[in-house]
């Protein structure tokens, strides 16, 4: 009898897979920026009817956060500008020396995220590199969401760069709260010769980006510094000792610091949180064998937060639903319940129904909730004996002004060994309205 | 951890990551996309990894989640057949691969982690965020299903 090894079921790792790993490592921070260009919708907030004329004028005269955040659809039409404009706060903070000037223009802070824009003007005779980071005072921490490479930004002599970045804020802040954000900058000059592969533009094709990243990778094999995705990288031969950490490059004498400074930005949070819960009370809907509770449904300018709970009278009810709704996603013990998907779509029940049934050509935007589907959810038995399956909250960017979200239970029916069919339980759909 | 170290640690386990993605997604293009997304998420959330010695298992979990997300999205859109101009490498034992693809994904993934990638039961449980007993049971069911398929096709004895 022929024997087999499970490892033999898999082909060798394709060269393209390894290449993708290398390219991704090279462009990790730049991919975030590319996603900003490809999926700029991630930064766009819901629309609000009022727009401040003064802000609109300012945006047209100089670089600002609106220029960075506004998404343009396929037809070039701006999306989200009217909603964001009232939240822009101008600061116009300047730091300058004989070699350069840096102006922080404005910001938007909705309590969940802070976005800001600045212009760096290189007045010196040499290329400069700008490194930045953000710190928040008090108990708040800034994560990194989108923007230029966090490590650096290359600027040739005599040129200016308009830069924008978005950071998440943890924990969330409330409207009216204030804090001080400090943008910290390092301005660096290279002391050694460097290579700089020609960087594609934001409209370049994926093939152009792949070719660029491949050339960066090859250039790194040289003994010179490489300007890689706008930041300096030490030669490969030195990376085992110093990596490409800026401080270590400074210690090694590869670069020198021109200036190091911080710009403090006084921040006031402005947001319009809309909740679909009347008076904060959970929305509940009786289903066959269980009750769905929506314990949170908040619409922030930058994000949507929805918390769901399935509540069952008995464990048997919970397992029965898992088997009936999840199709081939069935449970094997009481702690491993998979209830199938819950689709969460932007739009009214009518709009969503038509889109799901294919009777409408309108595009269906879904909001993906974590905690449902293949992963196990959090399953708990409460003191009252009921069983609760809860979903993790999910932050998701908005595409346009949202008035309604429809939650539709979804399951999969196995058609064959490799095919499944989606089943939408529209009769059990829940509609969340965020209309004032 | 700097980007070079990050890349080095990922590359060191490239075979394992590829097998995991392949067992879930099947086609190499999706595997690459999932790997890229997983790397980006891992890098963005590196500060949340409290114990660096668990980097590989943590990375596996992120990758599995990305594969499942990709699988979920691909079910909602029509797939377009692409003509392959570059021949893809064949597995040494295509029949085992075909059979593996037919068993339930719940069993296929832990089976791949344990028997194809060499993770211990405890490591696989940590990756999948499941109890060890559940992982053992799923591997057992996966082996039963795989053996049954192969015996039916070729009359093979299972040796894994």
Coordinates of C-alpha atoms in Angstrom, one line a residue, chain B residues 58-159:
Chain B
X58 CA -0.1 35.2 16.6
X59 CA 0.8 35.7 13.0
X60 CA -0.9 32.4 12.1
X61 CA -4.1 33.5 13.7
X62 CA -4.1 36.8 11.9
X63 CA -3.4 35.0 8.6
X64 CA -6.2 32.5 9.2
X65 CA -8.6 35.3 9.9
X66 CA -7.6 37.2 6.8
X67 CA -8.0 34.0 4.8
X68 CA -11.5 33.6 6.1
X69 CA -12.4 37.2 5.4
X70 CA -11.2 36.8 1.8
X71 CA -13.1 33.5 1.5
X72 CA -16.2 35.2 2.7
X73 CA -15.9 38.1 0.3
X74 CA -15.1 35.8 -2.6
X75 CA -18.4 34.0 -2.0
X76 CA -20.2 37.2 -2.7
X77 CA -18.8 38.0 -6.0
X78 CA -18.6 36.1 -9.2
X79 CA -15.3 34.5 -9.9
X80 CA -13.7 35.1 -13.3
X81 CA -11.6 32.3 -14.7
X82 CA -8.1 33.5 -15.6
X83 CA -6.0 31.9 -18.2
X84 CA -2.8 30.8 -16.5
X85 CA 0.2 31.8 -18.5
X86 CA 2.7 30.6 -15.9
X87 CA 2.4 27.0 -14.8
X88 CA 1.9 26.6 -11.1
X89 CA 4.0 24.1 -9.1
X90 CA 2.2 20.9 -8.5
X91 CA 2.0 19.3 -5.1
X92 CA 4.1 16.1 -4.8
X93 CA 0.9 14.2 -4.1
X94 CA -2.0 15.8 -6.0
X95 CA -4.5 13.2 -4.8
X96 CA -3.9 14.0 -1.2
X97 CA -4.3 17.7 -2.0
X98 CA -7.6 17.0 -3.8
X99 CA -8.9 14.9 -0.9
X100 CA -7.8 17.6 1.6
X101 CA -9.7 20.2 -0.2
X102 CA -12.9 18.2 0.1
X103 CA -12.9 17.8 3.8
X104 CA -14.7 20.4 6.0
X105 CA -12.6 23.5 6.5
X106 CA -13.1 23.1 10.3
X107 CA -11.1 19.9 10.1
X108 CA -8.8 20.9 7.3
X109 CA -7.2 23.9 9.0
X110 CA -6.3 22.2 12.3
X111 CA -5.1 19.1 10.4
X112 CA -2.9 21.3 8.3
X113 CA -1.5 23.1 11.3
X114 CA -0.7 20.0 13.2
X115 CA 0.3 17.4 10.5
X116 CA 1.5 19.6 7.6
X117 CA 3.1 22.4 9.6
X118 CA 4.2 20.5 12.6
X119 CA 2.5 22.7 15.3
X120 CA 1.8 20.9 18.5
X121 CA -1.8 20.5 19.6
X122 CA -1.3 23.3 22.2
X123 CA 0.2 25.6 19.5
X124 CA -2.6 24.8 17.1
X125 CA -5.2 25.5 19.8
X126 CA -3.6 28.8 20.6
X127 CA -3.6 29.8 16.9
X128 CA -7.2 28.8 16.5
X129 CA -8.3 30.1 19.9
X130 CA -9.9 26.8 20.7
X131 CA -9.6 24.3 23.5
X132 CA -7.0 21.6 22.9
X133 CA -9.7 19.0 23.2
X134 CA -11.6 20.6 20.3
X135 CA -8.5 20.7 18.2
X136 CA -7.8 17.1 18.9
X137 CA -11.4 16.1 18.0
X138 CA -11.3 18.1 14.7
X139 CA -8.0 16.6 13.7
X140 CA -9.4 13.2 14.5
X141 CA -12.5 13.8 12.4
X142 CA -10.3 15.3 9.6
X143 CA -8.1 12.3 9.5
X144 CA -11.1 10.0 9.4
X145 CA -12.6 12.0 6.5
X146 CA -9.3 12.2 4.6
X147 CA -8.7 8.5 5.0
X148 CA -12.2 7.7 3.9
X149 CA -11.8 9.8 0.8
X150 CA -8.5 8.3 -0.1
X151 CA -9.5 4.8 0.5
X152 CA -12.5 5.3 -1.7
X153 CA -10.4 6.8 -4.5
X154 CA -7.3 4.7 -4.3
X155 CA -7.5 2.1 -1.5
X156 CA -4.7 3.8 0.5
X157 CA -3.8 3.2 4.1
X158 CA -3.4 6.4 6.1
X159 CA 0.0 7.3 7.4

